[in-house]
mmCIF file of C-alpha atoms in Angstrom:
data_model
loop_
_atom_site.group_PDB
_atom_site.id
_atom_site.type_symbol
_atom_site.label_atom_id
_atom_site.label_comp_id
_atom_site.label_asym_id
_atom_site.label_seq_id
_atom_site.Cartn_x
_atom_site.Cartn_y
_atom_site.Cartn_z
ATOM 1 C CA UNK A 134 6.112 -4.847 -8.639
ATOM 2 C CA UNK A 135 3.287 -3.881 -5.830
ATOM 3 C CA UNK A 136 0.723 -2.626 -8.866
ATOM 4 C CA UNK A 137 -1.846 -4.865 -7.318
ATOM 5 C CA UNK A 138 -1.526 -1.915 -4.077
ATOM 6 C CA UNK A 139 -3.879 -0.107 -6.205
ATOM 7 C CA UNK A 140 -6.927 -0.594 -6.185
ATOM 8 C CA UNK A 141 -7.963 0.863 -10.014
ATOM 9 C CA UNK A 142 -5.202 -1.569 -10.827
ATOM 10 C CA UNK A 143 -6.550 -4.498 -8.915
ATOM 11 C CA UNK A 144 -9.602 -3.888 -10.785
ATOM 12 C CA UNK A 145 -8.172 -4.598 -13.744
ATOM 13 C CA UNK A 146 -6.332 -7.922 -12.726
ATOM 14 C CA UNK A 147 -9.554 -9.036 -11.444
ATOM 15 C CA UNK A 148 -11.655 -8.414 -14.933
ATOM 16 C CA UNK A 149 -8.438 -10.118 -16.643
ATOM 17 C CA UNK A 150 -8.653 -13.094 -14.438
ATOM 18 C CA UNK A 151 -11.828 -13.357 -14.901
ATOM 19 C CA UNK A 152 -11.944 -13.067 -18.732
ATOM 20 C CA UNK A 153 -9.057 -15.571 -18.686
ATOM 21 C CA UNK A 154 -10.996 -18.348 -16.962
ATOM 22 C CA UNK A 155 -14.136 -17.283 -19.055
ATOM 23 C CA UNK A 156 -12.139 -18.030 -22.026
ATOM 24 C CA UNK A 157 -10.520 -21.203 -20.820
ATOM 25 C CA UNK A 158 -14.095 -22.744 -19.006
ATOM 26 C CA UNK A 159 -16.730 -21.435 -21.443
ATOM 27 C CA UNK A 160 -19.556 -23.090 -19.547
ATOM 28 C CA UNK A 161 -18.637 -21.147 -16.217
ATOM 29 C CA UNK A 162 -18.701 -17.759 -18.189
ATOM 30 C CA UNK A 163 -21.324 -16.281 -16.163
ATOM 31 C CA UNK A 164 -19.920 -17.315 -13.084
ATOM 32 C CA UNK A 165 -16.356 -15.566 -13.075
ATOM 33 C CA UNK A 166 -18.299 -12.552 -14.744
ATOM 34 C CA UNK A 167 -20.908 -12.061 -12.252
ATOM 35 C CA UNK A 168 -18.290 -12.452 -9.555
ATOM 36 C CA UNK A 169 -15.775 -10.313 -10.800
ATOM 37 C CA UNK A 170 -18.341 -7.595 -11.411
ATOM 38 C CA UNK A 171 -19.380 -7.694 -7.101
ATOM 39 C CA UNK A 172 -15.785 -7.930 -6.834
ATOM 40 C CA UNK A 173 -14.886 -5.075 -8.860
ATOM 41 C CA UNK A 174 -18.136 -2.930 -6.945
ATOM 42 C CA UNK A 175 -16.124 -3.671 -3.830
ATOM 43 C CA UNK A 176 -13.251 -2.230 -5.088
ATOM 44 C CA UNK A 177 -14.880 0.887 -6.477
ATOM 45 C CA UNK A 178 -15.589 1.147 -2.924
ATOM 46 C CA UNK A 179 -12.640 0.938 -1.609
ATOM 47 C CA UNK A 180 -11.103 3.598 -3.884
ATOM 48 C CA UNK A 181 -13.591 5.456 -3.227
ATOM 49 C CA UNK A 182 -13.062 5.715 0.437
ATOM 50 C CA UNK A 183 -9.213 5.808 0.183
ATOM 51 C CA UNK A 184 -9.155 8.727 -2.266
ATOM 52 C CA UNK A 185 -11.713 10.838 0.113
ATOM 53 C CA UNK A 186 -10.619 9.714 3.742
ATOM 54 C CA UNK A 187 -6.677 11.168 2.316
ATOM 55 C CA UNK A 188 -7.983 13.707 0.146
ATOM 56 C CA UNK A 189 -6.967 16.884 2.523
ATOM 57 C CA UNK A 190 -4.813 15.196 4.285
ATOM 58 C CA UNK A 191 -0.498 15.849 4.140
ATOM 59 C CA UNK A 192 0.980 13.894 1.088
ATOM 60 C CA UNK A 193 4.784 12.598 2.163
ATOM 61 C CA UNK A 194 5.513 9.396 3.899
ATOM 62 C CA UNK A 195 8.338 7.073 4.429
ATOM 63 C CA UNK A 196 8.205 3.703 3.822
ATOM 64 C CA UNK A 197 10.795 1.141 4.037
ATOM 65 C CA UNK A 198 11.546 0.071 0.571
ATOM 66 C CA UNK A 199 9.343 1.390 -2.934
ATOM 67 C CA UNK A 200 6.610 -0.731 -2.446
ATOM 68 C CA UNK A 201 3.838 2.061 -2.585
ATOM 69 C CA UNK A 202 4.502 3.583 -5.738
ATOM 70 C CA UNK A 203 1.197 2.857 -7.654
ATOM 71 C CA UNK A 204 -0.697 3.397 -4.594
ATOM 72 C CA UNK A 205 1.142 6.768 -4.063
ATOM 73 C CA UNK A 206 0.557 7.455 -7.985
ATOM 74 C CA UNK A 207 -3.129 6.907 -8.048
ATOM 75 C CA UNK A 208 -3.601 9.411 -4.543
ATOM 76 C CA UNK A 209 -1.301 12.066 -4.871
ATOM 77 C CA UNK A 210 0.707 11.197 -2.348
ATOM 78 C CA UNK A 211 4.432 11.468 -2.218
ATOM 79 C CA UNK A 212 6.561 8.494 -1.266
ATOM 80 C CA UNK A 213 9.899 8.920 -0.057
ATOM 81 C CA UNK A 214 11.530 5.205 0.642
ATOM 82 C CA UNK A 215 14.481 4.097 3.312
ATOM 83 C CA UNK A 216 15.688 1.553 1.019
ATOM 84 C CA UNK A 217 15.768 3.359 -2.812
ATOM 85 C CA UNK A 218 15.177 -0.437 -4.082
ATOM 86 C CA UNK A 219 11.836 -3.108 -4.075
ATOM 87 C CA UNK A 220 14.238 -4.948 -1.497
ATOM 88 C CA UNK A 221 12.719 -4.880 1.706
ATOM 89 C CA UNK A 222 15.857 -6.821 3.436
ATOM 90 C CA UNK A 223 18.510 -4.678 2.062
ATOM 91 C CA UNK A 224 20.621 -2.211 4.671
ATOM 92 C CA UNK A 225 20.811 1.447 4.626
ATOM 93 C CA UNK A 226 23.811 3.297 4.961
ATOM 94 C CA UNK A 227 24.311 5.732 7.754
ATOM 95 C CA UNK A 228 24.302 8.431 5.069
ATOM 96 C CA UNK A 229 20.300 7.038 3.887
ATOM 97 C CA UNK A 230 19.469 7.038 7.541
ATOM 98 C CA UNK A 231 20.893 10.722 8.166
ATOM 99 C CA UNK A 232 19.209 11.947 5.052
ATOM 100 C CA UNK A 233 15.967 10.253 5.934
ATOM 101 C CA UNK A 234 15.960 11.798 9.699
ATOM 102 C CA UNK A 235 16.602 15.485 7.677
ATOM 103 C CA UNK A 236 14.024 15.009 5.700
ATOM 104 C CA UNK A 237 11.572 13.634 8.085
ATOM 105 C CA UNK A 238 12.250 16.587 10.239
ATOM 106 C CA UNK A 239 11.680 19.243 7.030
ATOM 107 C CA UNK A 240 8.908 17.728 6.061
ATOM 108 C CA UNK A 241 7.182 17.106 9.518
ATOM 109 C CA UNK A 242 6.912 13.512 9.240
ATOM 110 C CA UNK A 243 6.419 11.646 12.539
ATOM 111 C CA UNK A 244 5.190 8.508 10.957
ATOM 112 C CA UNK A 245 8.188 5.140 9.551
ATOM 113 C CA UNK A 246 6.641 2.642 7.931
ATOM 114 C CA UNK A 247 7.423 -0.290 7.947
ATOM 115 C CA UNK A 248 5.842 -3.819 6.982
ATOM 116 C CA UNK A 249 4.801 -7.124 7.935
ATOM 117 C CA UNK A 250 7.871 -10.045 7.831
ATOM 118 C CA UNK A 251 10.833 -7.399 7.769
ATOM 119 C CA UNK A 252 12.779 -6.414 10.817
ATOM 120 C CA UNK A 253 11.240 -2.644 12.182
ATOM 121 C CA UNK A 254 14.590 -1.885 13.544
ATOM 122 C CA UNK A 255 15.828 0.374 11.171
ATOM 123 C CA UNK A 256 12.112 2.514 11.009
ATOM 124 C CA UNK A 257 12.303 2.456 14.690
ATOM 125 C CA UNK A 258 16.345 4.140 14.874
ATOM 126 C CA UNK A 259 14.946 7.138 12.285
ATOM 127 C CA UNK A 260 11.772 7.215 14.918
ATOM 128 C CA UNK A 261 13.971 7.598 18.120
ATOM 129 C CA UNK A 262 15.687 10.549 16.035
ATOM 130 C CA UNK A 263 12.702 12.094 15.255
ATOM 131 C CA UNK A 264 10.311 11.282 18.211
ATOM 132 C CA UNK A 265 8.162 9.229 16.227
ATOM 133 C CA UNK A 266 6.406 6.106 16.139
ATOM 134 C CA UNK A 267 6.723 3.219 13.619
ATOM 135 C CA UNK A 268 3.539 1.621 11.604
ATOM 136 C CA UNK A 269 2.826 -0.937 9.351
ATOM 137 C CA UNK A 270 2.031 -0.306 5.956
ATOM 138 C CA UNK A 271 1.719 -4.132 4.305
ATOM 139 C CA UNK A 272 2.316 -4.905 0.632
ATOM 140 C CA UNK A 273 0.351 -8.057 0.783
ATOM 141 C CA UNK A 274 2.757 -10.046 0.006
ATOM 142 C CA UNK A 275 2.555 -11.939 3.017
ATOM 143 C CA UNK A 276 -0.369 -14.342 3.109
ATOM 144 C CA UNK A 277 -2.454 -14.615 6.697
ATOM 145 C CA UNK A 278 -6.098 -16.477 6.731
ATOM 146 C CA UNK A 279 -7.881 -14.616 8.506
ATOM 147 C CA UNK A 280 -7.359 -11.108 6.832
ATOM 148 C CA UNK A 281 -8.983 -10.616 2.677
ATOM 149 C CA UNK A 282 -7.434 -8.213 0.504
ATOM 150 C CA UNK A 283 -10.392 -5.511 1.645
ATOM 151 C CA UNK A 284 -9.390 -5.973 4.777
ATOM 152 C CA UNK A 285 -5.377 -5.281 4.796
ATOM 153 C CA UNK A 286 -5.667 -2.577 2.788
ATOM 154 C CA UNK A 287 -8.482 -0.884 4.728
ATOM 155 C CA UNK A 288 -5.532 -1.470 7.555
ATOM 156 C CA UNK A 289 -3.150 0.853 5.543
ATOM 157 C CA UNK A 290 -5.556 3.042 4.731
ATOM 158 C CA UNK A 291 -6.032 3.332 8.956
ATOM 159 C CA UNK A 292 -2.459 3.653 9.466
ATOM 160 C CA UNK A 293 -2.031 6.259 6.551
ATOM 161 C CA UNK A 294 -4.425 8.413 7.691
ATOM 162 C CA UNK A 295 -2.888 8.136 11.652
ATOM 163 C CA UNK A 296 0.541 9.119 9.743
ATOM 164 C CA UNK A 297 -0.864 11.923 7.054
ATOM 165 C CA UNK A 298 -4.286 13.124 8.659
ATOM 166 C CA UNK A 299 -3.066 14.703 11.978
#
């Protein structure tokens, strides 16, 4: 779950996708190529500014559930999760949340993450322990109009580097 968080992976889908509908629509060959080549530049981009705008920044965060894995993977960056599950519903225990604070604390994290659709109240209890603040880190799994895959994850990449780059 989540691969599509990073972007060298998204890259991928995207030439897949397009040499899917190539195969299946000969005629529009060109079409899906051309576009998932700009697509795939865009990307490149993106990766490209992720992996230097975090590059000397701190490496732990804490997100809500294990959403960020591939992401994490690809940037050297360590995720530590509130929920040890891809559940973003499911409850700590009050055990989770106390080992959570402790290792917020060690590890000088003043950053929860949380995401889009999920009630914050659990990243906002470990961030009243710990004198923090709460952000969103989305996994795109929740659809708006107005906002293109570029554009959300430019938005974590904002909120990542408030949370790792201080």
């Amino acid at each position: 779950p989540h691969i599509w968080l990073n972007p060298k992976m998204a890259q991928i889908q995207v030439q897949n996708i397009a040499n899917a509908l190539s195969k299946n629509d000969p005629e529009n060959q060109d079409y899906y190529q051309k576009n998932s080549q700009s697509y795939i530049k865009e990307l490149e981009l993106l990766d490209n500014e992720i992996r230097i705008e975090l590059s000397k920044c701190n490496h732990d965060f804490i997100a809500s559930h294990n959403a960020f894995s591939y992401f994490a993977d690809e940037y050297g960056l360590v995720q530590h999760t509130i929920i040890n599950s891809n559940d973003p519903e499911a409850e700590p225990t009050s055990k989770t949340l106390e080992k959570i604070i402790n290792l917020a604390r060690k590890n000088d994290i003043n950053v929860i993450f949380t995401e889009e659709g999920i009630d914050s109240k659990t990243s906002q209890i470990i961030t009243n322990e710990i004198g923090g603040k709460v952000l969103v880190l989305s996994p795109l799994e929740i659809g708006t109009k107005n906002f293109t895959y570029i554009d959300r994850m430019k938005q974590n990449l904002s909120n990542l580097k408030e949370a790792l780059c201080r």
